[in-house]
Coordinates of C-alpha atoms in Angstrom, one line a residue:
M152 CA -27.9 -14.5 10.2
A153 CA -26.2 -11.2 10.9
D154 CA -28.2 -7.9 11.0
N155 CA -28.9 -7.9 7.3
W156 CA -30.1 -5.4 4.7
R157 CA -33.7 -6.5 4.9
S158 CA -33.9 -6.4 8.8
R159 CA -32.3 -3.0 8.8
L160 CA -34.9 -1.6 6.4
I161 CA -37.7 -3.1 8.4
T162 CA -36.3 -1.5 11.5
Q163 CA -36.2 1.8 9.7
G164 CA -39.8 1.3 8.5
V165 CA -39.0 1.4 4.8
A166 CA -38.9 -2.2 3.8
R167 CA -41.9 -2.2 1.5
S168 CA -42.8 -1.3 -2.0
P169 CA -40.3 1.5 -3.1
N170 CA -37.2 -0.4 -2.2
R171 CA -38.4 -3.8 -3.4
A172 CA -39.6 -2.3 -6.6
M173 CA -36.2 -1.0 -7.6
L174 CA -34.5 -4.2 -6.6
R175 CA -36.9 -6.2 -8.8
A176 CA -35.7 -4.2 -11.7
V177 CA -32.2 -5.7 -11.2
G178 CA -33.3 -9.3 -10.9
F179 CA -34.8 -9.8 -7.4
G180 CA -37.8 -12.1 -7.0
D181 CA -40.1 -12.7 -4.1
G182 CA -37.8 -15.3 -2.5
D183 CA -34.7 -13.1 -2.7
F184 CA -35.4 -10.4 -0.1
D185 CA -34.4 -12.7 2.8
K186 CA -31.0 -13.4 1.3
P187 CA -27.9 -11.5 2.2
I188 CA -27.0 -8.8 -0.3
V189 CA -23.3 -9.0 -1.0
G190 CA -21.4 -6.2 -2.8
V191 CA -18.7 -7.2 -5.3
A192 CA -16.2 -4.3 -5.6
N193 CA -14.9 -4.7 -9.1
G194 CA -11.5 -3.2 -9.9
H195 CA -11.5 -4.4 -13.5
S196 CA -9.8 -2.0 -15.9
T197 CA -8.3 -2.3 -19.3
M198 CA -5.9 0.5 -18.4
N199 CA -3.3 -1.8 -17.0
P200 CA -2.3 -5.5 -16.8
C201 CA -2.7 -5.6 -13.1
N202 CA -6.5 -5.2 -13.3
A203 CA -7.2 -6.3 -16.9
G204 CA -7.8 -9.9 -15.8
I205 CA -10.3 -9.1 -13.0
Q206 CA -13.6 -9.5 -14.8
P207 CA -13.4 -13.3 -15.1
L208 CA -12.7 -13.5 -11.3
V209 CA -15.7 -11.3 -10.6
D210 CA -17.9 -13.5 -12.8
R211 CA -16.9 -16.6 -10.9
A212 CA -17.4 -14.8 -7.6
M213 CA -20.9 -13.6 -8.6
A214 CA -21.9 -17.2 -9.6
A215 CA -20.5 -18.6 -6.4
L216 CA -22.4 -16.1 -4.3
H217 CA -25.7 -17.0 -6.1
D218 CA -25.0 -20.7 -5.5
A219 CA -24.3 -20.0 -1.8
G220 CA -27.7 -18.3 -1.3
A221 CA -26.7 -14.7 -1.5
M222 CA -27.7 -11.9 -3.9
P223 CA -24.5 -10.3 -5.4
Q224 CA -24.5 -6.7 -6.5
V225 CA -21.5 -5.6 -8.5
F226 CA -20.1 -2.0 -8.4
G227 CA -17.0 -0.5 -10.0
V228 CA -14.0 1.1 -8.3
P229 CA -11.3 3.2 -9.9
T230 CA -7.6 2.3 -10.1
V231 CA -4.3 4.1 -10.9
T232 CA -1.4 2.1 -12.1
D233 CA 2.0 3.1 -10.7
G234 CA 4.0 1.4 -13.5
I235 CA 2.3 3.5 -16.2
G236 CA 2.2 6.7 -14.2
M237 CA 5.7 6.4 -12.8
G238 CA 7.8 9.5 -13.5
T239 CA 4.8 11.6 -14.7
E240 CA 2.4 14.0 -13.1
G241 CA -0.1 11.2 -13.1
M242 CA 1.9 9.4 -10.4
K243 CA 0.7 12.0 -7.9
Y244 CA -2.7 10.3 -8.0
S245 CA -1.4 6.9 -7.0
L246 CA -1.4 7.1 -3.2
V247 CA -4.4 9.5 -3.4
S248 CA -6.3 6.7 -5.2
R249 CA -5.9 4.6 -2.1
E250 CA -8.2 7.0 -0.3
V251 CA -10.5 7.4 -3.3
I252 CA -11.0 3.6 -3.6
A253 CA -11.6 3.1 0.1
D254 CA -14.2 5.9 0.1
A255 CA -15.8 4.5 -3.0
I256 CA -16.2 1.1 -1.5
E257 CA -17.5 2.5 1.8
T258 CA -20.0 4.7 -0.2
S259 CA -21.4 1.8 -2.2
V260 CA -21.6 -0.7 0.6
N261 CA -23.0 1.5 3.3
G262 CA -25.0 3.6 0.9
Q263 CA -26.9 0.5 -0.2
C264 CA -26.9 -1.2 3.3
M265 CA -25.1 -4.3 1.9
D266 CA -24.5 -7.3 4.2
G267 CA -21.0 -8.1 3.1
V268 CA -18.5 -7.3 0.4
V269 CA -16.0 -9.2 -1.8
V270 CA -13.3 -6.8 -2.9
V271 CA -11.5 -7.8 -6.1
G272 CA -8.4 -5.7 -7.0
G273 CA -5.0 -6.0 -8.6
C274 CA -2.8 -2.9 -8.6
D275 CA -0.8 -1.6 -5.6
K276 CA -3.3 0.7 -3.9
N277 CA -6.3 -1.6 -4.6
M278 CA -5.2 -3.8 -1.7
P279 CA -4.8 -1.4 1.2
A280 CA -7.7 0.6 0.0
G281 CA -10.0 -2.4 0.1
M282 CA -8.8 -3.5 3.5
M283 CA -9.2 0.1 4.9
A284 CA -12.8 0.2 3.7
M285 CA -13.6 -3.2 5.1
A286 CA -12.0 -2.3 8.5
R287 CA -13.9 1.0 8.6
M288 CA -17.3 -0.4 7.7
N289 CA -16.9 -3.6 9.7
V290 CA -19.4 -5.6 7.6
P291 CA -18.2 -9.1 6.7
G292 CA -15.6 -8.9 3.9
I293 CA -12.9 -10.8 2.0
Y294 CA -10.2 -9.7 -0.3
V295 CA -9.7 -11.5 -3.7
Y296 CA -6.4 -10.6 -5.3
A297 CA -6.4 -10.4 -9.1
G298 CA -3.2 -12.4 -9.3
T299 CA 0.4 -11.9 -10.3
I300 CA 1.8 -11.5 -13.9
K301 CA 3.8 -14.2 -15.4
P302 CA 7.5 -13.5 -15.9
G303 CA 8.9 -12.2 -19.2
Y304 CA 12.1 -13.5 -20.7
W305 CA 14.8 -12.0 -22.9
K306 CA 18.0 -14.0 -23.8
G307 CA 17.6 -16.2 -20.8
Q308 CA 17.0 -13.3 -18.4
T309 CA 13.9 -13.4 -16.2
L310 CA 12.1 -10.0 -16.6
T311 CA 9.7 -8.0 -14.4
I312 CA 8.3 -4.5 -14.8
V313 CA 11.5 -3.2 -13.0
S314 CA 13.6 -4.5 -15.9
P315 CA 12.7 -1.7 -18.4
F316 CA 13.3 1.0 -15.7
E317 CA 16.8 -0.4 -15.0
A318 CA 17.5 -0.8 -18.7
V319 CA 17.0 3.0 -19.1
G320 CA 20.0 3.6 -16.8
A321 CA 22.1 0.9 -18.4
F322 CA 21.3 2.1 -21.9
T323 CA 22.1 5.8 -21.2
A324 CA 25.3 4.7 -19.5
G325 CA 26.4 2.9 -22.6
K326 CA 26.2 -0.5 -20.9
M327 CA 23.4 -2.0 -23.0
S328 CA 22.8 -2.3 -26.7
E329 CA 19.7 -0.9 -28.4
E330 CA 18.7 -4.4 -29.3
D331 CA 18.6 -5.5 -25.7
F332 CA 17.0 -2.3 -24.5
K333 CA 14.1 -2.7 -26.9
G334 CA 13.9 -6.5 -26.3
I335 CA 13.5 -6.0 -22.6
E336 CA 10.8 -3.4 -23.0
R337 CA 8.9 -5.6 -25.5
N338 CA 9.0 -8.8 -23.3
A339 CA 8.8 -7.6 -19.7
C340 CA 5.0 -7.9 -19.3
P341 CA 3.8 -11.0 -21.2
S342 CA 0.4 -11.5 -19.5
V343 CA -2.2 -9.8 -17.3
G344 CA -1.5 -9.6 -13.6
A345 CA 0.3 -7.4 -11.1
C346 CA 4.0 -6.8 -11.1
G347 CA 5.7 -10.1 -10.6
G348 CA 8.3 -9.7 -7.9
M349 CA 7.7 -9.2 -4.2
Y350 CA 6.8 -5.6 -5.0
T351 CA 3.9 -3.7 -3.4
A352 CA 0.9 -5.6 -4.9
N353 CA 2.3 -9.0 -4.1
T354 CA 3.5 -7.8 -0.7
M355 CA 0.1 -6.6 0.3
S356 CA -1.8 -9.6 -1.2
S357 CA 0.5 -12.1 0.5
S358 CA 0.2 -10.3 3.8
F359 CA -3.6 -10.5 3.6
E360 CA -3.3 -14.2 3.9
A361 CA -1.3 -13.8 7.1
L362 CA -3.8 -11.2 8.3
G363 CA -6.6 -13.7 7.8
M364 CA -8.6 -11.6 5.3
S365 CA -7.8 -13.6 2.2
A366 CA -8.0 -17.3 1.4
L367 CA -4.8 -19.2 2.3
G368 CA -2.6 -19.9 -0.7
S369 CA -4.5 -17.6 -3.1
S370 CA -2.2 -14.5 -3.2
Q371 CA 0.6 -15.6 -5.5
M372 CA -1.3 -17.4 -8.2
A373 CA -0.9 -16.1 -11.8
S374 CA -3.8 -14.0 -12.9
P375 CA -4.5 -15.9 -16.2
D376 CA -4.5 -19.4 -14.5
A377 CA -7.6 -21.4 -13.8
E378 CA -6.8 -21.8 -10.1
K379 CA -7.0 -18.0 -9.7
A380 CA -10.6 -18.0 -10.8
D381 CA -11.3 -21.1 -8.7
S382 CA -10.0 -19.2 -5.7
A383 CA -12.3 -16.3 -6.4
A384 CA -15.3 -18.7 -6.3
Y385 CA -14.0 -20.3 -3.1
S386 CA -13.5 -16.9 -1.5
A387 CA -17.1 -15.9 -2.3
K388 CA -18.4 -19.0 -0.5
L389 CA -16.2 -18.2 2.5
L390 CA -17.7 -14.8 2.7
V391 CA -21.3 -16.1 2.7
A392 CA -20.4 -18.4 5.6
A393 CA -18.8 -15.4 7.4
I394 CA -22.0 -13.4 7.0
R395 CA -24.0 -16.2 8.5
Q396 CA -21.6 -16.5 11.4
N397 CA -21.5 -12.7 11.8
L398 CA -17.7 -12.8 11.4
R399 CA -16.6 -9.3 10.8
P400 CA -13.3 -7.7 9.8
R401 CA -12.6 -6.3 13.3
D402 CA -12.9 -9.8 14.7
I403 CA -10.0 -10.7 12.4
I404 CA -7.9 -7.5 12.1
T405 CA -6.3 -7.2 15.5
R406 CA -2.9 -6.1 16.8
K407 CA -1.8 -9.8 16.8
S408 CA -3.0 -10.4 13.3
I409 CA -1.3 -7.2 12.0
E410 CA 1.9 -8.5 13.6
N411 CA 1.4 -11.7 11.7
A412 CA 1.1 -9.8 8.5
I413 CA 4.2 -7.8 9.1
A414 CA 6.2 -10.9 10.0
L415 CA 5.2 -12.3 6.6
V416 CA 6.3 -9.1 4.9
M417 CA 9.7 -9.3 6.6
A418 CA 10.2 -13.0 5.9
T419 CA 9.4 -12.5 2.2
G420 CA 11.5 -9.3 1.7
G421 CA 8.4 -7.2 0.9
S422 CA 7.8 -3.6 -0.1
T423 CA 8.5 -0.5 2.0
N424 CA 5.0 0.6 1.1
A425 CA 3.7 -2.1 3.6
V426 CA 4.7 0.3 6.4
L427 CA 2.6 3.1 5.1
H428 CA -0.4 0.9 4.3
Y429 CA -0.5 -1.1 7.5
L430 CA -0.4 2.1 9.5
A431 CA -3.5 3.1 7.5
I432 CA -5.2 -0.3 7.9
A433 CA -4.6 -0.3 11.6
A434 CA -6.0 3.2 11.9
A435 CA -9.1 2.2 9.9
A436 CA -9.6 -0.8 12.2
E437 CA -8.9 1.3 15.3
V438 CA -6.0 -1.0 16.3
E439 CA -3.0 0.5 18.2
W440 CA 0.0 0.1 15.8
T441 CA 2.9 2.6 15.4
I442 CA 5.9 3.0 13.1
D443 CA 8.1 1.6 15.9
D444 CA 6.2 -1.7 15.9
F445 CA 7.7 -2.5 12.4
E446 CA 11.2 -2.2 13.9
R447 CA 10.2 -4.5 16.8
V448 CA 9.0 -7.2 14.4
R449 CA 12.0 -6.7 12.0
Q450 CA 14.5 -7.5 14.7
K451 CA 13.1 -11.0 15.4
V452 CA 12.0 -12.2 11.9
P453 CA 14.6 -13.4 9.4
V454 CA 14.3 -12.9 5.6
L455 CA 13.5 -16.4 4.3
C456 CA 12.7 -15.9 0.7
D457 CA 15.1 -15.2 -2.3
L458 CA 12.6 -12.9 -4.2
K459 CA 13.0 -10.0 -6.5
P460 CA 13.8 -7.1 -6.4
S461 CA 16.9 -7.9 -4.3
G462 CA 16.7 -11.6 -4.9
R463 CA 16.4 -14.0 -7.8
F464 CA 12.9 -15.3 -8.1
V465 CA 9.4 -14.1 -9.0
A466 CA 6.0 -14.6 -7.4
T467 CA 4.9 -17.5 -9.6
E468 CA 8.1 -19.4 -8.6
F469 CA 7.3 -18.5 -5.0
H470 CA 3.8 -20.0 -5.3
A471 CA 5.2 -23.2 -6.9
A472 CA 7.7 -23.6 -4.1
G473 CA 5.0 -23.6 -1.4
G474 CA 4.2 -19.8 -1.2
V475 CA 2.8 -17.9 1.7
P476 CA 1.4 -21.0 3.6
Q477 CA 4.9 -22.5 3.7
V478 CA 6.4 -19.4 5.1
L479 CA 3.6 -18.9 7.6
K480 CA 4.1 -22.5 8.9
M481 CA 7.8 -21.9 9.4
L482 CA 7.0 -18.7 11.3
L483 CA 4.4 -20.6 13.4
V484 CA 6.8 -23.5 14.2
H485 CA 9.5 -21.0 15.4
G486 CA 7.2 -19.0 17.6
L487 CA 6.9 -15.9 15.3
L488 CA 3.2 -16.2 14.4
H489 CA 0.2 -15.8 16.6
G490 CA -1.5 -19.1 15.8
D491 CA -4.7 -18.3 17.7
C492 CA -5.7 -15.4 15.4
V493 CA -9.0 -16.1 13.6
T494 CA -9.2 -16.1 9.9
I495 CA -12.0 -15.5 7.4
T496 CA -12.8 -19.3 7.5
G497 CA -13.8 -19.0 11.1
R498 CA -10.8 -21.2 12.0
T499 CA -7.5 -20.1 13.5
I500 CA -4.5 -19.6 11.3
A501 CA -2.8 -22.5 13.2
E502 CA -5.7 -24.7 12.2
E503 CA -5.5 -23.5 8.6
L504 CA -1.8 -24.4 8.5
A505 CA -2.1 -27.8 10.2
D506 CA -1.4 -29.8 7.0
I507 CA 1.5 -27.6 5.7
P508 CA 5.0 -29.1 6.2
D509 CA 7.2 -27.6 8.9
V510 CA 10.1 -27.2 6.5
P511 CA 10.3 -26.1 2.8
R512 CA 10.8 -28.7 0.1
A513 CA 14.4 -29.5 -0.8
D514 CA 13.8 -29.4 -4.5
Q515 CA 13.4 -25.5 -4.6
E516 CA 15.6 -22.5 -3.7
V517 CA 13.0 -19.8 -3.4
I518 CA 12.2 -20.4 0.3
R519 CA 15.3 -21.0 2.4
P520 CA 15.6 -23.4 5.4
W521 CA 15.2 -21.7 8.8
S522 CA 18.9 -22.6 9.4
N523 CA 20.0 -20.7 6.3
P524 CA 18.0 -17.5 5.9
M525 CA 18.8 -14.8 3.4
Y526 CA 19.3 -12.4 6.3
A527 CA 19.1 -13.0 10.0
Q528 CA 16.8 -10.0 10.5
G529 CA 14.1 -8.3 8.5
H530 CA 14.9 -5.8 5.7
L531 CA 12.6 -2.8 6.5
A532 CA 14.4 -0.8 9.1
I533 CA 12.9 2.3 10.8
L534 CA 15.6 5.0 11.1
K535 CA 15.4 8.1 13.2
G536 CA 17.6 11.1 13.7
N537 CA 17.7 14.9 13.2
L538 CA 16.6 14.4 9.5
A539 CA 13.6 12.3 10.4
P540 CA 12.4 12.8 14.0
E541 CA 9.2 11.0 13.3
G542 CA 11.0 8.2 11.5
C543 CA 11.5 6.9 8.0
V544 CA 11.9 3.6 6.2
A545 CA 15.1 2.0 4.8
K546 CA 15.1 -1.1 2.7
I547 CA 18.4 -2.7 3.5
T548 CA 18.4 -6.1 1.8
G549 CA 20.9 -6.8 -1.0
L550 CA 23.5 -4.4 0.3
K551 CA 27.0 -5.3 1.3
N552 CA 27.3 -2.3 3.7
P553 CA 24.0 -0.6 4.7
S554 CA 25.6 2.7 5.7
I555 CA 27.0 5.7 3.9
T556 CA 28.2 9.2 4.7
G557 CA 28.4 11.6 1.8
P558 CA 27.7 15.0 0.4
A559 CA 24.0 16.0 -0.1
R560 CA 22.8 16.5 -3.7
V561 CA 19.6 18.3 -3.2
F562 CA 16.6 18.4 -5.5
N563 CA 13.1 19.8 -4.9
S564 CA 11.2 17.4 -7.2
E565 CA 11.6 14.0 -8.9
P566 CA 11.9 15.6 -12.4
E567 CA 14.8 17.7 -11.2
V568 CA 16.8 14.6 -10.0
M569 CA 16.0 12.6 -13.2
E570 CA 17.4 15.4 -15.3
A571 CA 20.6 15.3 -13.3
I572 CA 20.8 11.5 -13.4
M573 CA 20.4 11.3 -17.2
A574 CA 23.0 14.0 -17.5
R575 CA 25.4 11.8 -15.5
K576 CA 25.8 14.5 -12.7
I577 CA 25.4 12.1 -9.8
T578 CA 28.5 10.0 -8.8
H579 CA 29.8 7.5 -6.3
G580 CA 29.5 8.5 -2.7
D581 CA 26.7 11.1 -3.2
V582 CA 23.6 11.2 -1.0
V583 CA 20.7 12.3 -3.2
V584 CA 17.9 14.2 -1.4
I585 CA 14.5 14.4 -3.2
R586 CA 12.2 16.6 -1.2
Y587 CA 8.8 18.3 -1.4
E588 CA 7.4 15.0 -2.6
G589 CA 5.7 14.0 0.6
P590 CA 2.0 13.5 1.3
R591 CA 1.2 17.2 1.3
G592 CA 4.2 18.6 -0.7
G593 CA 3.9 16.3 -3.8
P594 CA 1.2 15.9 -3.1
G595 CA 0.7 12.1 -2.9
M596 CA 4.2 10.8 -2.2
Q597 CA 5.3 9.8 -5.7
E598 CA 7.3 6.6 -6.0
M599 CA 10.9 7.1 -7.0
L600 CA 11.3 4.0 -9.2
A601 CA 12.6 5.9 -12.2
P602 CA 15.5 7.6 -10.4
T603 CA 16.5 4.6 -8.3
S604 CA 16.3 2.2 -11.3
A605 CA 18.3 4.6 -13.5
L606 CA 21.0 4.9 -10.8
I607 CA 21.2 1.1 -10.5
G608 CA 21.4 0.8 -14.3
Q609 CA 24.3 3.2 -14.3
G610 CA 26.1 1.0 -11.7
F611 CA 25.5 3.0 -8.5
G612 CA 23.2 0.6 -6.6
E613 CA 25.8 0.0 -3.8
T614 CA 27.6 3.4 -3.7
I615 CA 24.9 6.1 -3.6
G616 CA 22.4 7.0 -0.9
L617 CA 19.0 8.4 -1.7
I618 CA 16.6 9.9 0.8
T619 CA 13.1 11.3 0.2
D620 CA 9.9 12.4 1.9
G621 CA 8.2 10.6 -1.0
R622 CA 8.0 6.8 -1.5
F623 CA 9.7 4.0 -3.3
S624 CA 8.3 1.4 -5.6
G625 CA 8.2 -2.2 -4.2
G626 CA 10.7 -2.9 -7.0
T627 CA 13.3 -0.5 -5.6
W628 CA 16.5 -1.7 -3.9
G629 CA 19.7 -0.1 -2.9
M630 CA 20.7 2.4 -0.1
V631 CA 17.3 4.1 -0.2
V632 CA 15.3 5.8 2.6
G633 CA 11.8 6.9 2.1
H634 CA 8.8 8.3 4.0
V635 CA 11.1 10.9 5.8
A636 CA 8.9 12.6 8.3
P637 CA 8.0 15.4 9.0
E638 CA 8.1 16.2 5.3
A639 CA 9.7 19.2 3.7
F640 CA 6.4 21.0 2.9
V641 CA 5.5 21.4 6.6
G642 CA 9.1 22.5 7.5
G643 CA 10.6 19.1 8.4
P644 CA 14.4 19.0 8.7
I645 CA 14.7 17.6 5.2
A646 CA 13.7 21.1 4.0
L647 CA 16.7 22.6 5.7
V648 CA 19.4 20.5 4.0
Q649 CA 21.7 22.4 1.6
E650 CA 23.8 21.2 -1.3
G651 CA 27.0 19.7 0.0
D652 CA 25.9 19.1 3.6
S653 CA 27.3 15.8 5.0
I654 CA 24.5 13.2 5.5
T655 CA 24.8 9.9 7.3
I656 CA 22.6 6.9 6.7
D657 CA 23.4 4.0 9.0
A658 CA 21.0 1.1 9.1
H659 CA 23.1 -0.7 11.8
Q660 CA 22.5 2.2 14.2
R661 CA 19.1 3.0 12.7
L662 CA 20.3 6.5 12.2
I663 CA 19.7 9.2 9.6
Q664 CA 21.2 12.6 10.2
V665 CA 22.6 15.7 8.6
N666 CA 25.9 16.5 10.1
V667 CA 25.2 20.2 10.8
S668 CA 25.1 21.9 14.1
E669 CA 21.7 22.5 15.8
E670 CA 22.5 26.2 15.8
E671 CA 22.9 26.2 12.1
L672 CA 19.7 24.2 11.6
A673 CA 17.9 26.7 13.8
R674 CA 19.2 29.6 11.7
R675 CA 18.0 27.9 8.5
R676 CA 14.6 27.0 10.1
A677 CA 14.0 30.7 11.0
A678 CA 14.7 31.7 7.3
W679 CA 12.6 28.9 5.8
K680 CA 9.2 29.7 4.2
Q681 CA 6.6 27.2 3.2
P682 CA 6.1 27.1 -0.6
A683 CA 2.7 27.6 -2.2
P684 CA 0.8 24.3 -2.6
R685 CA 1.2 22.9 -6.1
Y686 CA -2.6 22.4 -6.5
T687 CA -5.3 24.7 -5.2
R688 CA -8.4 23.1 -6.7
G689 CA -9.7 19.6 -7.2
L690 CA -8.8 16.3 -5.7
L691 CA -5.1 16.9 -5.1
A692 CA -5.9 20.2 -3.4
K693 CA -8.4 18.5 -1.1
Y694 CA -5.9 15.7 -0.4
T695 CA -3.2 18.3 0.5
R696 CA -5.5 19.9 3.1
L697 CA -6.6 16.6 4.7
V698 CA -3.6 14.2 4.6
S699 CA -1.7 13.2 7.7
T700 CA 2.1 12.8 8.0
A701 CA 3.6 9.6 6.6
S702 CA 4.5 8.3 10.1
L703 CA 0.8 8.0 10.7
G704 CA 0.0 6.3 7.4
A705 CA -0.8 9.4 5.2
I706 CA -4.5 9.0 5.9
T707 CA -7.2 11.6 5.3
D708 CA -9.7 10.8 8.0
R709 CA -7.7 11.2 11.2
D710 CA -9.3 12.9 14.2

């Protein structure tokens, strides 16, 4: 067995009465002190549908750990839900919660010298946070996703959480009746589970299968379904075996396995947030991985799946069509997956995929044949130029023409731009600039689902550009560019843009620029002054002082 809790305490000379006495109070008997102590990081919360179905999964995992000869110890971790906080001051805590959750898991596992950890989470930041913690600590670990929500329906239309946001724009533009507006809101979220398209939660959970840190086939199951609880029990047993083999996260999370994960993200049309989160995961695992690596993978991996937000289908339909294992097998067959990467089972990913068909079933339309992809190249393009010297992320699927040049419409916060959108002050051809919403300026890089969805609802999805030093929801589509770095708060070029400046976004050339002379930008830079931070005390103030640039993952523990 790996260097376990008991042997560590013996080495430290403290394995006798005081420690055992306290553990006896929580159910340990004489025969239990030689068993591995396994933490179960429990993200259950009744605050949101993403996490409200977690407790039954934790219960099954705890029972399976007992049966496999371990001593499970559960502890809670917080969560913030983007869909509820979106467009409010609470949304500033979303990305911040990634660091808080990672720190909480590290504190509990290392503070109690646990031998391994099962992380169970549902909402967007739960996934990268758990993976960052496991990579940092490097004790055996596995991720159990809480599962996806089932789709809602209204008058034959398949609904997700994005539907009500887009309905706001359509209703205010007079394109939707009040009956339909209310019907969509009331029916969009019919069950527990995380947002149902290939949005951030499902993007990260599916990529963890490719990474090797979650059980194959487990990531797109519906949260309420029995198979989801069964997968939690199976995952717990896998972890105990990994503890006995001393198989640790850094044996699994490597440069090649991260490339596998990003290939899966590209093939499924996943969220822009995967860029930010995998930069952070790689940093936690001390793996060399940069923002330019995403562009390298994008250029060789096609988009194979017709999934929302820019496609037709939802996660439960993806799962029924063969899901992540089917896409991974296609990537493997065509030389775009490193088959020799080890997984949490101790077997390679090629061995795990041995029984999966080489081609998708003909009776489904979610996963396209290799010969007929949605797009020949991936959808998350890394753009650079005088507006983003460190880079930024553009989501280019679903667009007839992924380029635009137009006048800048400049706003210094998300509430400012929402006021303009609802007043119908944005029109075709505009390039909306939302700044001072970056890691430090926001702080916390708010997601811009409310403005982007409202613009799409008003009919501007193809004809307006939007750039920000903040982030976008996984549910966003359109000519949108996020994570612009350096951010405005530190004097990045986006801070120098003025109303009416010509801005070009060109995904073909991977270019983002303000069409203003360098001399004029230098004059503006000399006159620019950093604004006062929006928070001076508490968590957000600490985050503002510590957080890195988005091009490095917006992490808080960088050297």
